[in-house]
Amino acid sequence: MSNTEKEDGSMNSTATPATGTRTTSLGNVATASAAARARSEQPVGSGLEARNVHAWFGKYHAISDMSLDFPTGTVTALIGPSGCGKSTFLRTLNRMHEFIPGAAMAGEVLLHGKDIYAPGTDVTKIRLKIGMVFQKPNPFPSMTIGENVLAGIKLAQLKVTNKNDLMEECLERAGLWNEVKDRLNQPGGSLSGGQQQRLCIARSLAVRPEVLLMDEPCSALDPGSTLKIEETISELAKTMTIIIVTHNMQQAARVSDYTAFLLSDGGPGQIVEFAPTREIFTRPKDKRTENYVTGRFG
Amino acid sequence: MTPVTAVSPIKPWRPTRRDYIVQCGILVGSFLASYLVIENTGFAGRLPLVIFFGIFAITSLAILSGMKRGKEAAKDAVMAGAAYTGIFALLLPVASILWTVTSRGTAAIYSGFFTTDMSQDPFSSTLDVGGIKHALIGTIWLIVIALIISVPLGILTALYLTEIKGPGSALIRFLVQAMSGIPSIVAGLFIYSALISGTGRGFSGFMGALALSILMIPTVARTAEEVLKLVPPDLREAGLALGATQWKTVALVVIPAAKSGLVTAVILGVARIAGETAPLLFTTGGADDTNLNPFDGNMGSIPFYIWKALIDGSPEAASRAWAGIFILMLAVLALFALARFLSRAKIVK
Ligand SMILES: Nc1ncnc2c1ncn2[C@@H]1O[C@H](COP(=O)(O)OP(=O)(O)OP(=O)(O)O)[C@@H](O)[C@H]1O
Ligand SMILES: [Mg+2]
């Protein structure tokens, strides 16, 4: 569209083409800063990797040159003030950004080393592998609780042998089974907000994604539900890659292995600092990060 | 531990019995007062009675709440009174129509009314011969064919405008709006001049249904578009984020979420066409005998039956016209009830 020039420009600035010829151990990947790694031509990780991602809304440049690595089995928290582009970045990672009229992007998002924006990619398969939980609980109103959990199976036309087992497993993992096992036939909207959010998590799990993007999943929840979802996240992280946007510093500290601090000073949002979570919270390298995590920000 | 005493549920926000008595008193008082005004002044008739009643009731209710809870409450009462007046003004003609049609429409109905047509008897013959069979069959065909054509086209148009938002959406929306303003007789003339006149094809029920579809499609499309716009975008995103194609998301998420509204769109569409007479004159040709084939030959319909009975002029024919109106009304009501039932049948598993 109107951003083709920009796109070309940033393609050129990408350090290396995504050839899958380089190898490394997961351990290496997990300890290095992703941004630094991308620049130093380190090999492709087995998880999800964003390289020099930009995003626009029409003419408005919302995020600029974001490079992050999300190795399999880790939880990464994205923190930063409101409007700095956390949701926008998250939505470029499973190609939800493109639904906004006038949206454009540049850069690469690699899943197992393959660019999800490459021509000929089956975008529905991408979204199947990279699931998303939204800030506002959005169960399907025309479906029952049970149907909501299995909605993805129907929507993506997947085959499962035992639907009831899958339903129970997903609700169990989302920490909701005990509360709803006797009312699976009631409409999804009959649950409380926190229960609805866990229902949405269960719904995302049913299609067995490899990566789960969560945009402030607990912002409308009570401490009890929040705790349950955090436990769920820790449990899920054993087998999946999780990227969570949160405004809650304690939450980021509790659930995540890595934390990225995003900031927009007037211009487009950028990554200020990316490091293991403990470092971000105990000895941040950037003054702005320190101000933000200690609550002394603007 | 303190013993738990039995507590029965109450609704403290409900008006008390005393409130009801006072309100009834005010209504009765206002009625008597307006009656006295009508009797003792130059005003006469039912309409002034109703107007005076409204004025008296609203003012006294407003004064009452004003005394109890102040000026804002009085304004509140006036607005509530205005709303009640509005619903009354709306329901009165509806009730009056229902009553008139029912009381006059039953005279011509006898045991053979639904099993005979008018091919043997003129409209002025006595009320124990002839019937509406041909017209009922014709109208059912017309509505069914118009539904088959208009519902898919109308809803697909709405989906194009709300889901695909493809090129030309603004122009299409404008054209659909313009189309909904087409006088019905023009729709009939269009089909006549385009598909019947000079083509060798004769009148038929199908041609009538085509003319009705021209009227029905814009109604269905516009209402369906409004309804689909109300489906929260979150739901679409949730569907797509689960790896669904857009078509699957629309079919399994958007349409079910908008289902009852879409049924309303279809109902409004049927309501738009069920009583249309003018476009049928040029397209179905009208008939007094039973024709089961909508694709060949003139076909009767209830509006045509009513129209023919009305221009006949005899008292018997007038009774037949009322009966036709009555049957048409029942048929449309039955259709609406069925549509509502079908759209509600979900969830209660
Ligand atoms: N649909 C849109 N159209 C135009 N601009 C948008 C749109 N969505 C977001 N933006 C802009 O992009 C920037 C980043 O928005 P984004 O939603 O990513 O922020 P965020 O970091 O998620 O904020 P929050 O913490 O409040 O959710 C903001 O300046 C916002 O105004
Ligand atoms: Mg956000």
XYZ file of C-alpha atoms and ligand atoms in Angstrom:
679
model
C 0.000 0.000 0.000
C 1.219 3.492 0.762
C 4.058 2.192 2.868
C 5.870 0.171 0.268
C 8.908 2.447 0.306
C 9.194 2.235 4.054
C 8.810 -1.491 3.873
C 11.615 -1.790 1.361
C 13.823 0.425 3.441
C 13.456 -1.619 6.559
C 13.879 -4.853 4.657
C 17.311 -3.624 3.613
C 18.203 -2.760 7.160
C 17.356 -6.288 8.303
C 20.615 -7.841 9.289
C 20.384 -11.216 7.561
C 17.961 -13.108 5.417
C 16.143 -15.837 7.287
C 17.979 -18.818 5.939
C 17.604 -21.756 8.276
C 21.238 -22.834 7.958
C 22.495 -21.640 11.307
C 22.071 -23.602 14.478
C 22.460 -22.990 18.150
C 21.336 -24.438 21.422
C 18.242 -23.115 23.109
C 20.317 -22.157 26.120
C 22.300 -19.627 24.142
C 19.173 -18.118 22.744
C 17.587 -17.788 26.097
C 20.379 -15.864 27.700
C 21.108 -13.292 25.042
C 19.141 -10.162 24.385
C 17.065 -10.746 21.311
C 17.657 -7.354 19.822
C 21.366 -7.751 20.231
C 21.219 -11.247 18.854
C 19.370 -10.303 15.736
C 21.997 -7.701 15.054
C 24.906 -10.022 15.733
C 23.590 -12.577 13.240
C 22.909 -15.238 15.787
C 21.033 -18.323 14.585
C 17.308 -18.678 14.365
C 15.604 -19.815 17.560
C 12.962 -22.452 17.584
C 10.303 -20.137 18.980
C 8.965 -16.854 17.699
C 11.160 -14.018 16.626
C 10.338 -10.457 15.625
C 12.873 -8.709 13.442
C 12.816 -4.967 12.863
C 9.051 -4.825 13.062
C 7.371 -1.514 12.297
C 3.663 -0.840 12.220
C 1.572 2.002 10.870
C -2.037 3.060 11.201
C -2.484 4.975 7.971
C 0.257 7.605 8.087
C 0.712 7.214 11.830
C 3.895 5.307 12.655
C 2.876 3.428 15.813
C 5.847 1.154 16.504
C 9.339 1.305 15.154
C 12.074 -1.242 14.627
C 11.141 -3.755 17.284
C 13.259 -6.888 17.410
C 12.605 -9.493 20.060
C 13.171 -13.197 20.451
C 10.719 -15.439 22.241
C 12.273 -18.878 22.706
C 10.000 -21.872 23.161
C 8.900 -22.490 26.702
C 9.494 -18.975 27.985
C 7.159 -16.285 29.210
C 7.922 -12.770 28.020
C 6.221 -9.751 29.519
C 5.743 -6.552 27.534
C 5.461 -3.533 29.783
C 5.260 0.166 29.103
C 2.992 3.166 29.461
C -0.381 3.313 27.756
C -0.214 4.017 24.035
C 3.397 2.906 23.592
C 2.383 0.196 21.124
C 2.266 -3.002 23.174
C -1.046 -4.166 21.721
C -0.017 -3.113 18.243
C 3.219 -5.094 18.504
C 1.386 -8.109 19.876
C -1.079 -7.992 17.020
C 1.681 -7.944 14.405
C 2.902 -11.240 15.877
C -0.151 -13.228 14.759
C -1.185 -11.076 11.838
C -4.203 -9.531 13.540
C -2.817 -6.058 12.822
C -3.795 -6.303 9.177
C -7.514 -6.250 9.985
C -7.382 -2.589 10.876
C -8.216 -0.488 7.823
C -5.171 1.446 6.651
C -2.778 -0.691 8.650
C 0.711 -1.397 7.312
C 3.829 -3.059 8.673
C 7.436 -3.747 7.869
C 9.930 -6.280 9.082
C 9.758 -9.989 9.674
C 8.131 -12.231 12.226
C 9.713 -15.659 12.215
C 7.996 -18.751 13.541
C 10.478 -21.620 13.569
C 12.605 -19.552 11.278
C 9.906 -18.932 8.681
C 8.532 -15.466 8.067
C 4.790 -15.489 8.793
C 4.404 -12.547 6.418
C 6.094 -14.351 3.535
C 3.984 -14.496 0.388
C 2.015 -17.695 0.130
C 1.805 -18.226 3.876
C -1.509 -19.673 5.030
C -2.472 -17.013 7.511
C -5.178 -19.108 9.172
C -2.564 -21.760 10.034
C -0.393 -19.043 11.524
C -3.178 -17.850 13.792
C -3.884 -21.425 14.749
C -0.303 -21.800 15.939
C -0.138 -18.350 17.520
C -3.251 -17.975 19.642
C -4.474 -14.800 21.284
C -6.329 -13.863 24.443
C -7.849 -10.411 24.344
C -8.002 -7.749 27.005
C -11.789 -7.848 27.166
C -13.321 -11.302 27.625
C -15.165 -12.116 24.402
C -16.901 -15.495 24.590
C -19.197 -16.191 21.650
C -22.683 -15.191 22.846
C -24.544 -17.644 20.655
C -22.678 -20.632 22.064
C -22.818 -22.505 25.336
C -19.824 -22.741 27.658
C -18.903 -26.118 26.225
C -19.339 -24.993 22.629
C -17.197 -21.952 23.327
C -14.290 -24.132 24.399
C -14.558 -26.190 21.231
C -15.321 -23.203 18.978
C -11.829 -23.201 17.508
C -12.174 -26.839 16.473
C -15.282 -25.975 14.509
C -13.984 -22.668 13.204
C -10.656 -24.031 11.996
C -12.237 -27.327 10.896
C -9.907 -29.484 12.956
C -10.551 -33.122 13.772
C -10.517 -34.394 17.316
C -11.366 -37.883 18.431
C -12.802 -37.123 21.836
C -14.350 -33.707 22.170
C -15.417 -34.148 25.772
C -11.922 -35.048 26.886
C -10.501 -32.055 25.075
C -13.120 -29.782 26.604
C -12.388 -31.007 30.082
C -8.643 -30.809 29.586
C -8.747 -27.228 28.320
C -11.106 -26.035 31.049
C -8.920 -27.791 33.591
C -5.784 -26.093 32.296
C -7.531 -22.733 32.319
C -8.522 -23.333 35.945
C -12.235 -23.217 35.197
C -13.349 -26.848 35.118
C -14.563 -27.110 38.695
C -16.656 -23.989 38.413
C -18.428 -24.872 35.171
C -18.494 -28.657 34.925
C -22.176 -28.746 35.903
C -23.283 -25.940 33.628
C -21.553 -26.610 30.319
C -24.844 -26.097 28.503
C -25.428 -22.581 29.733
C -24.566 -19.629 27.507
C -20.983 -18.375 27.750
C -22.222 -14.923 28.663
C -23.748 -16.243 31.891
C -20.325 -16.415 33.550
C -18.681 -13.680 35.586
C -16.042 -11.527 33.895
C -13.153 -13.481 35.372
C -14.719 -16.797 34.459
C -15.359 -15.534 30.935
C -11.695 -14.633 30.581
C -10.627 -18.100 31.688
C -13.186 -19.509 29.260
C -11.485 -17.514 26.507
C -8.127 -18.933 27.577
C -9.575 -22.440 27.467
C -10.939 -21.661 24.024
C -7.492 -20.607 22.819
C -5.911 -23.744 24.255
C -8.300 -26.092 22.467
C -6.639 -25.561 19.093
C -3.260 -26.372 20.704
C -1.291 -23.253 19.791
C 2.477 -23.180 20.129
C 2.504 -19.545 21.118
C -0.089 -17.702 23.184
C -0.338 -13.914 23.023
C -2.143 -12.376 25.971
C -3.120 -8.714 25.924
C -3.679 -7.613 29.515
C -5.623 -10.800 30.252
C -6.114 -9.906 33.911
C -6.951 -6.228 33.667
C -10.627 -6.848 34.461
C -10.125 -9.572 37.039
C -10.093 -9.882 40.808
C -6.911 -10.975 42.606
C -8.182 -14.531 42.949
C -8.890 -15.008 39.233
C -5.650 -13.205 38.431
C -3.736 -15.658 40.565
C -5.465 -18.562 38.854
C -4.581 -17.220 35.432
C -0.994 -16.675 36.509
C -0.805 -20.261 37.685
C -2.262 -21.285 34.349
C 0.390 -19.277 32.543
C 3.198 -20.918 34.522
C 1.686 -24.304 33.792
C 1.268 -23.569 30.077
C 4.792 -22.226 29.765
C 6.135 -25.728 30.190
C 5.032 -26.511 26.671
C 4.316 -23.194 25.015
C 5.746 -19.789 24.352
C 3.798 -17.061 26.078
C 3.902 -13.338 25.490
C 1.900 -11.267 27.910
C 1.160 -7.555 27.953
C 0.586 -6.259 31.435
C 0.401 -3.011 33.379
C 0.950 -4.887 36.584
C 4.630 -4.882 37.549
C 4.159 -7.576 40.170
C 2.474 -9.747 37.617
C 5.297 -9.297 35.146
C 7.764 -10.132 37.918
C 5.787 -13.187 38.994
C 5.060 -14.870 35.681
C 7.684 -13.881 33.166
C 11.188 -15.059 32.362
C 11.972 -12.051 30.194
C 10.632 -8.544 30.169
C 10.659 -5.963 27.413
C 10.098 -2.329 28.269
C 8.461 -0.359 25.479
C 8.249 3.391 25.295
C 7.206 6.043 22.857
C 8.725 9.440 23.491
C 6.575 11.442 21.170
C 7.408 9.306 18.135
C 6.668 5.665 17.449
C 6.959 3.129 20.259
C 10.314 1.405 20.627
C 11.928 -1.221 22.771
C 13.989 0.527 25.406
C 15.247 -2.525 27.177
C 14.919 -6.269 26.978
C 16.427 -8.541 29.589
C 15.656 -11.373 31.971
C 12.860 -10.203 34.200
C 14.935 -10.214 37.369
C 17.434 -7.846 35.801
C 14.783 -5.462 34.553
C 13.365 -5.173 38.020
C 16.570 -5.214 40.069
C 19.226 -3.550 37.949
C 17.774 -2.024 34.784
C 20.397 -0.632 32.459
C 18.297 2.232 31.157
C 17.283 5.103 33.402
C 13.823 5.246 31.803
C 13.204 1.593 32.578
C 14.212 2.164 36.171
C 11.849 5.114 36.474
C 9.020 3.118 35.010
C 9.402 -0.047 37.041
C 9.837 1.898 40.241
C 6.743 3.947 39.512
C 8.564 7.254 39.062
C 7.502 7.579 35.462
C 5.764 10.693 34.039
C -23.435 -18.514 66.029
C -26.614 -16.521 65.682
C -29.538 -18.608 64.483
C -30.545 -17.876 60.931
C -34.107 -16.664 60.787
C -36.086 -17.368 57.660
C -35.977 -14.423 55.276
C -38.469 -14.178 52.471
C -37.517 -12.272 49.332
C -39.237 -8.929 48.862
C -38.955 -6.220 46.233
C -38.705 -2.948 48.123
C -38.376 -0.992 44.861
C -41.859 -1.953 43.774
C -44.641 0.646 44.258
C -46.721 -0.070 47.334
C -50.419 -0.817 47.285
C -51.087 2.719 48.431
C -49.212 4.082 45.374
C -51.368 1.955 43.112
C -54.573 3.154 44.765
C -53.513 6.794 44.434
C -52.592 6.329 40.790
C -55.847 4.565 39.975
C -57.672 7.334 41.795
C -55.938 9.927 39.649
C -56.758 8.058 36.442
C -60.423 7.640 37.393
C -60.590 11.257 38.573
C -59.019 12.528 35.347
C -61.455 10.494 33.315
C -64.441 11.857 35.239
C -63.105 15.400 34.974
C -62.596 15.139 31.231
C -66.046 13.606 30.885
C -67.519 16.579 32.719
C -65.595 18.975 30.484
C -66.952 17.257 27.379
C -70.508 17.305 28.711
C -70.507 20.927 29.821
C -68.499 22.698 27.122
C -68.520 22.984 23.376
C -66.129 20.027 22.979
C -67.717 16.791 21.970
C -66.686 13.374 20.749
C -64.160 10.727 21.667
C -60.962 12.412 20.542
C -61.318 15.477 22.828
C -62.202 13.110 25.667
C -58.960 11.210 25.177
C -56.935 14.419 24.870
C -58.444 15.949 28.014
C -57.928 12.701 29.861
C -54.249 12.694 28.880
C -53.763 16.308 29.919
C -55.503 15.869 33.269
C -53.797 12.586 34.108
C -50.306 13.765 33.224
C -50.646 17.088 35.063
C -52.039 15.579 38.211
C -49.462 12.770 38.272
C -46.720 15.359 37.741
C -48.079 17.544 40.537
C -48.275 14.539 42.822
C -44.664 13.496 42.252
C -43.623 17.137 42.398
C -45.166 17.504 45.855
C -43.582 14.260 47.003
C -40.097 14.487 45.560
C -39.575 17.929 44.012
C -39.293 19.548 40.620
C -37.054 17.005 38.897
C -39.452 14.227 39.846
C -42.304 16.222 38.334
C -40.395 16.524 35.034
C -39.723 12.818 35.225
C -43.426 12.134 35.632
C -44.268 14.360 32.657
C -41.786 12.480 30.470
C -43.111 9.130 31.657
C -46.632 10.370 30.928
C -45.543 11.453 27.445
C -44.076 7.996 26.821
C -47.291 6.336 27.952
C -49.261 8.708 25.723
C -47.019 7.753 22.833
C -47.509 4.031 23.288
C -51.250 4.614 23.688
C -51.377 6.684 20.508
C -49.555 3.864 18.759
C -51.571 0.972 20.118
C -54.958 2.593 19.678
C -55.018 2.476 15.867
C -53.445 -0.984 15.883
C -56.071 -2.311 18.263
C -58.783 -0.555 16.308
C -57.588 -2.105 13.030
C -57.370 -5.555 14.590
C -60.838 -5.202 16.006
C -62.444 -3.890 12.829
C -60.811 -6.496 10.630
C -61.707 -9.339 12.976
C -65.302 -8.286 13.481
C -66.008 -7.654 9.808
C -63.718 -10.277 8.351
C -65.495 -13.318 9.697
C -68.890 -12.802 8.009
C -67.858 -14.292 4.656
C -65.996 -17.248 6.140
C -67.870 -20.535 5.947
C -66.912 -24.212 5.899
C -65.912 -24.222 2.228
C -64.078 -20.886 2.261
C -60.612 -22.403 2.128
C -61.402 -25.223 -0.261
C -63.098 -23.401 -3.123
C -62.036 -20.609 -5.451
C -63.944 -17.912 -7.308
C -63.871 -19.530 -10.750
C -67.533 -20.605 -10.596
C -69.112 -17.694 -8.759
C -68.980 -13.919 -9.177
C -67.884 -11.843 -6.185
C -71.443 -10.618 -5.691
C -72.881 -14.108 -5.150
C -74.138 -15.183 -1.736
C -71.627 -15.832 0.994
C -72.087 -19.614 1.102
C -70.342 -20.232 -2.222
C -66.845 -19.495 -3.500
C -63.705 -19.085 -1.489
C -60.153 -17.912 -1.158
C -58.229 -21.117 -1.945
C -56.704 -19.806 -5.188
C -55.641 -16.543 -3.570
C -54.145 -18.196 -0.519
C -52.113 -20.593 -2.650
C -51.006 -17.712 -4.856
C -49.911 -15.553 -1.940
C -48.019 -18.426 -0.333
C -46.174 -19.053 -3.602
C -45.412 -15.368 -4.039
C -44.053 -14.976 -0.517
C -42.068 -18.208 -0.628
C -40.428 -17.401 -3.959
C -39.781 -13.801 -2.925
C -38.200 -15.101 0.291
C -36.009 -17.558 -1.602
C -34.776 -14.760 -3.855
C -34.577 -11.857 -1.421
C -33.242 -13.330 1.800
C -29.974 -14.653 0.357
C -29.472 -11.600 -1.860
C -30.366 -9.144 0.890
C -28.221 -10.798 3.539
C -25.295 -11.301 1.168
C -25.490 -7.615 0.275
C -25.448 -6.747 3.964
C -22.488 -9.079 4.522
C -20.639 -7.442 1.655
C -21.194 -4.051 3.234
C -20.338 -5.017 6.820
C -17.852 -7.892 6.565
C -16.041 -7.604 3.251
C -16.343 -3.824 3.007
C -15.245 -4.296 -0.570
C -14.932 -1.712 -3.311
C -18.036 0.289 -4.083
C -19.547 -0.204 -0.633
C -20.618 3.418 -0.334
C -22.194 3.379 -3.784
C -23.962 0.080 -3.095
C -25.286 1.373 0.214
C -26.589 4.460 -1.550
C -28.231 2.423 -4.297
C -29.874 0.089 -1.794
C -31.307 3.095 -0.001
C -32.535 4.556 -3.247
C -34.016 1.187 -4.169
C -36.006 1.056 -0.954
C -37.747 4.218 -2.037
C -39.050 2.739 -5.305
C -42.847 2.981 -5.496
C -44.214 -0.537 -5.679
C -46.050 0.071 -8.918
C -42.751 0.940 -10.575
C -41.338 -2.425 -9.547
C -44.315 -4.115 -11.224
C -43.985 -2.017 -14.362
C -40.271 -2.749 -14.512
C -40.787 -6.499 -14.501
C -43.624 -6.122 -16.969
C -41.655 -4.077 -19.459
C -38.396 -5.985 -19.000
C -39.572 -9.561 -18.800
C -43.157 -9.842 -20.019
C -44.140 -7.260 -22.591
C -43.062 -8.253 -26.094
C -41.081 -11.297 -24.965
C -43.751 -13.891 -25.564
C -43.791 -14.724 -21.883
C -47.114 -14.394 -20.137
C -48.117 -13.472 -16.625
C -47.105 -15.852 -13.851
C -46.647 -16.083 -10.119
C -42.893 -16.108 -10.602
C -42.977 -12.736 -12.364
C -44.989 -11.377 -9.442
C -42.439 -12.751 -6.995
C -39.662 -11.043 -8.980
C -41.466 -7.713 -8.708
C -41.964 -8.258 -4.971
C -38.289 -9.152 -4.589
C -37.317 -5.753 -5.964
C -39.212 -4.272 -3.037
C -38.064 -6.801 -0.475
C -34.310 -6.957 -1.126
C -33.522 -3.378 -0.023
C -35.577 -3.767 3.147
C -33.820 -6.998 4.072
C -30.396 -5.671 3.104
C -30.664 -2.418 5.028
C -32.067 -3.956 8.181
C -29.569 -6.816 8.057
C -26.723 -4.337 7.616
C -27.786 -2.374 10.680
C -28.054 -5.583 12.684
C -24.682 -6.939 11.562
C -23.043 -3.631 12.433
C -24.156 -4.187 16.030
C -22.138 -7.396 16.359
C -19.059 -6.389 18.390
C -15.822 -6.408 16.349
C -14.216 -8.318 19.244
C -16.167 -11.400 18.275
C -14.919 -11.309 14.712
C -11.358 -10.897 15.948
C -11.792 -13.751 18.405
C -12.970 -16.000 15.586
C -10.142 -15.018 13.271
C -7.580 -15.371 16.060
C -8.672 -18.989 16.423
C -7.465 -19.705 12.927
C -10.814 -19.430 11.186
C -11.263 -18.131 7.682
C -13.394 -15.051 7.308
C -16.228 -17.124 5.869
C -16.159 -19.512 8.851
C -16.114 -16.605 11.282
C -19.100 -15.028 9.583
C -21.030 -18.292 9.397
C -20.321 -19.566 12.899
C -19.873 -16.395 14.932
C -21.262 -13.264 13.305
C -24.501 -14.622 11.871
C -25.459 -16.604 15.009
C -24.763 -13.526 17.132
C -27.048 -11.452 14.909
C -29.616 -14.179 14.381
C -32.646 -12.637 16.025
C -31.968 -9.325 14.300
C -31.631 -11.057 10.948
C -34.981 -12.734 11.533
C -36.402 -9.279 12.167
C -34.927 -8.159 8.852
C -36.686 -11.000 7.068
C -39.946 -10.269 8.883
C -39.781 -6.619 7.876
C -39.128 -7.710 4.326
C -42.198 -9.955 4.283
C -44.257 -7.218 5.897
C -43.144 -4.904 3.109
C -44.512 -7.147 0.362
C -47.331 -9.233 1.833
C -50.045 -6.700 1.076
C -48.682 -5.318 -2.193
C -51.319 -5.248 -4.907
C -50.176 -2.855 -7.577
C -47.036 -4.696 -8.753
C -48.991 -7.943 -8.961
C -51.509 -6.557 -11.440
C -48.874 -6.280 -14.190
C -47.012 -9.426 -13.353
C -49.280 -12.184 -12.082
C -52.234 -10.918 -14.046
C -54.560 -12.005 -11.269
C -56.897 -14.998 -11.432
C -60.079 -16.355 -9.923
C -59.265 -20.004 -10.441
C -56.679 -22.116 -8.703
C -53.265 -22.289 -10.355
C -50.736 -24.477 -8.573
C -47.891 -23.721 -10.958
C -46.151 -20.429 -10.179
C -44.149 -20.563 -13.403
C -47.024 -20.688 -15.849
C -50.265 -18.833 -16.202
C -52.099 -16.126 -14.319
C -52.090 -16.494 -10.586
C -54.392 -15.111 -7.938
C -53.280 -13.650 -4.628
C -54.999 -12.342 -1.522
C -54.312 -8.671 -2.252
C -55.677 -9.188 -5.767
C -58.730 -10.949 -4.295
C -59.317 -8.023 -1.934
C -58.864 -5.505 -4.714
C -61.268 -7.315 -7.025
C -63.865 -7.695 -4.281
C -63.612 -4.016 -3.405
C -64.174 -2.736 -6.904
C -67.158 -5.070 -7.335
C -69.203 -2.881 -5.010
C -71.861 -5.310 -3.807
C -72.258 -5.874 -0.028
C -71.328 -9.557 -0.457
C -68.168 -8.611 -2.277
C -67.341 -6.127 0.498
C -67.679 -8.913 3.057
C -65.361 -11.017 0.921
C -62.819 -8.203 0.850
C -62.877 -7.988 4.644
C -62.452 -11.736 4.879
C -59.463 -11.495 2.555
C -57.925 -8.787 4.732
C -58.569 -10.908 7.800
C -56.893 -13.974 6.279
C -53.933 -11.918 5.046
C -53.494 -10.481 8.527
C -53.637 -13.928 10.124
C -51.216 -15.358 7.588
C -48.675 -12.589 8.187
C -49.059 -12.866 11.980
C -48.585 -16.627 11.784
C -45.459 -16.165 9.697
C -44.032 -13.689 12.208
C -44.795 -15.951 15.131
C -43.133 -18.854 13.341
C -40.041 -16.772 12.562
C -39.770 -15.636 16.188
C -40.195 -19.178 17.416
C -37.527 -20.517 15.080
C -35.058 -17.815 16.068
C -35.617 -18.424 19.774
C -35.497 -22.213 19.670
C -31.702 -22.211 20.276
C -29.813 -22.364 23.630
C -32.595 -24.210 25.474
C -30.960 -27.578 24.980
N -7.006 1.291 15.265
C -6.125 2.293 15.424
N -6.130 3.325 14.561
C -5.249 4.338 14.695
N -4.336 4.431 15.673
C -4.287 3.435 16.576
C -5.178 2.310 16.497
N -4.905 1.484 17.513
C -3.895 2.045 18.190
N -3.508 3.224 17.626
C -2.434 4.095 18.091
O -1.236 3.359 18.140
C -0.523 3.638 19.316
C -0.235 2.352 20.067
O -1.457 1.815 20.506
P -1.549 0.475 21.322
O -2.966 0.096 21.378
O -0.615 -0.502 20.729
O -1.027 0.933 22.754
P -0.840 0.052 24.055
O 0.589 0.106 24.408
O -1.453 -1.280 23.876
O -1.646 0.881 25.109
P -2.557 0.369 26.324
O -1.618 0.014 27.427
O -3.362 1.561 26.686
O -3.360 -0.775 25.841
C -1.354 4.621 20.120
O -0.808 5.908 19.959
C -2.705 4.546 19.507
O -3.318 5.803 19.540
Mg -3.253 -2.286 24.642
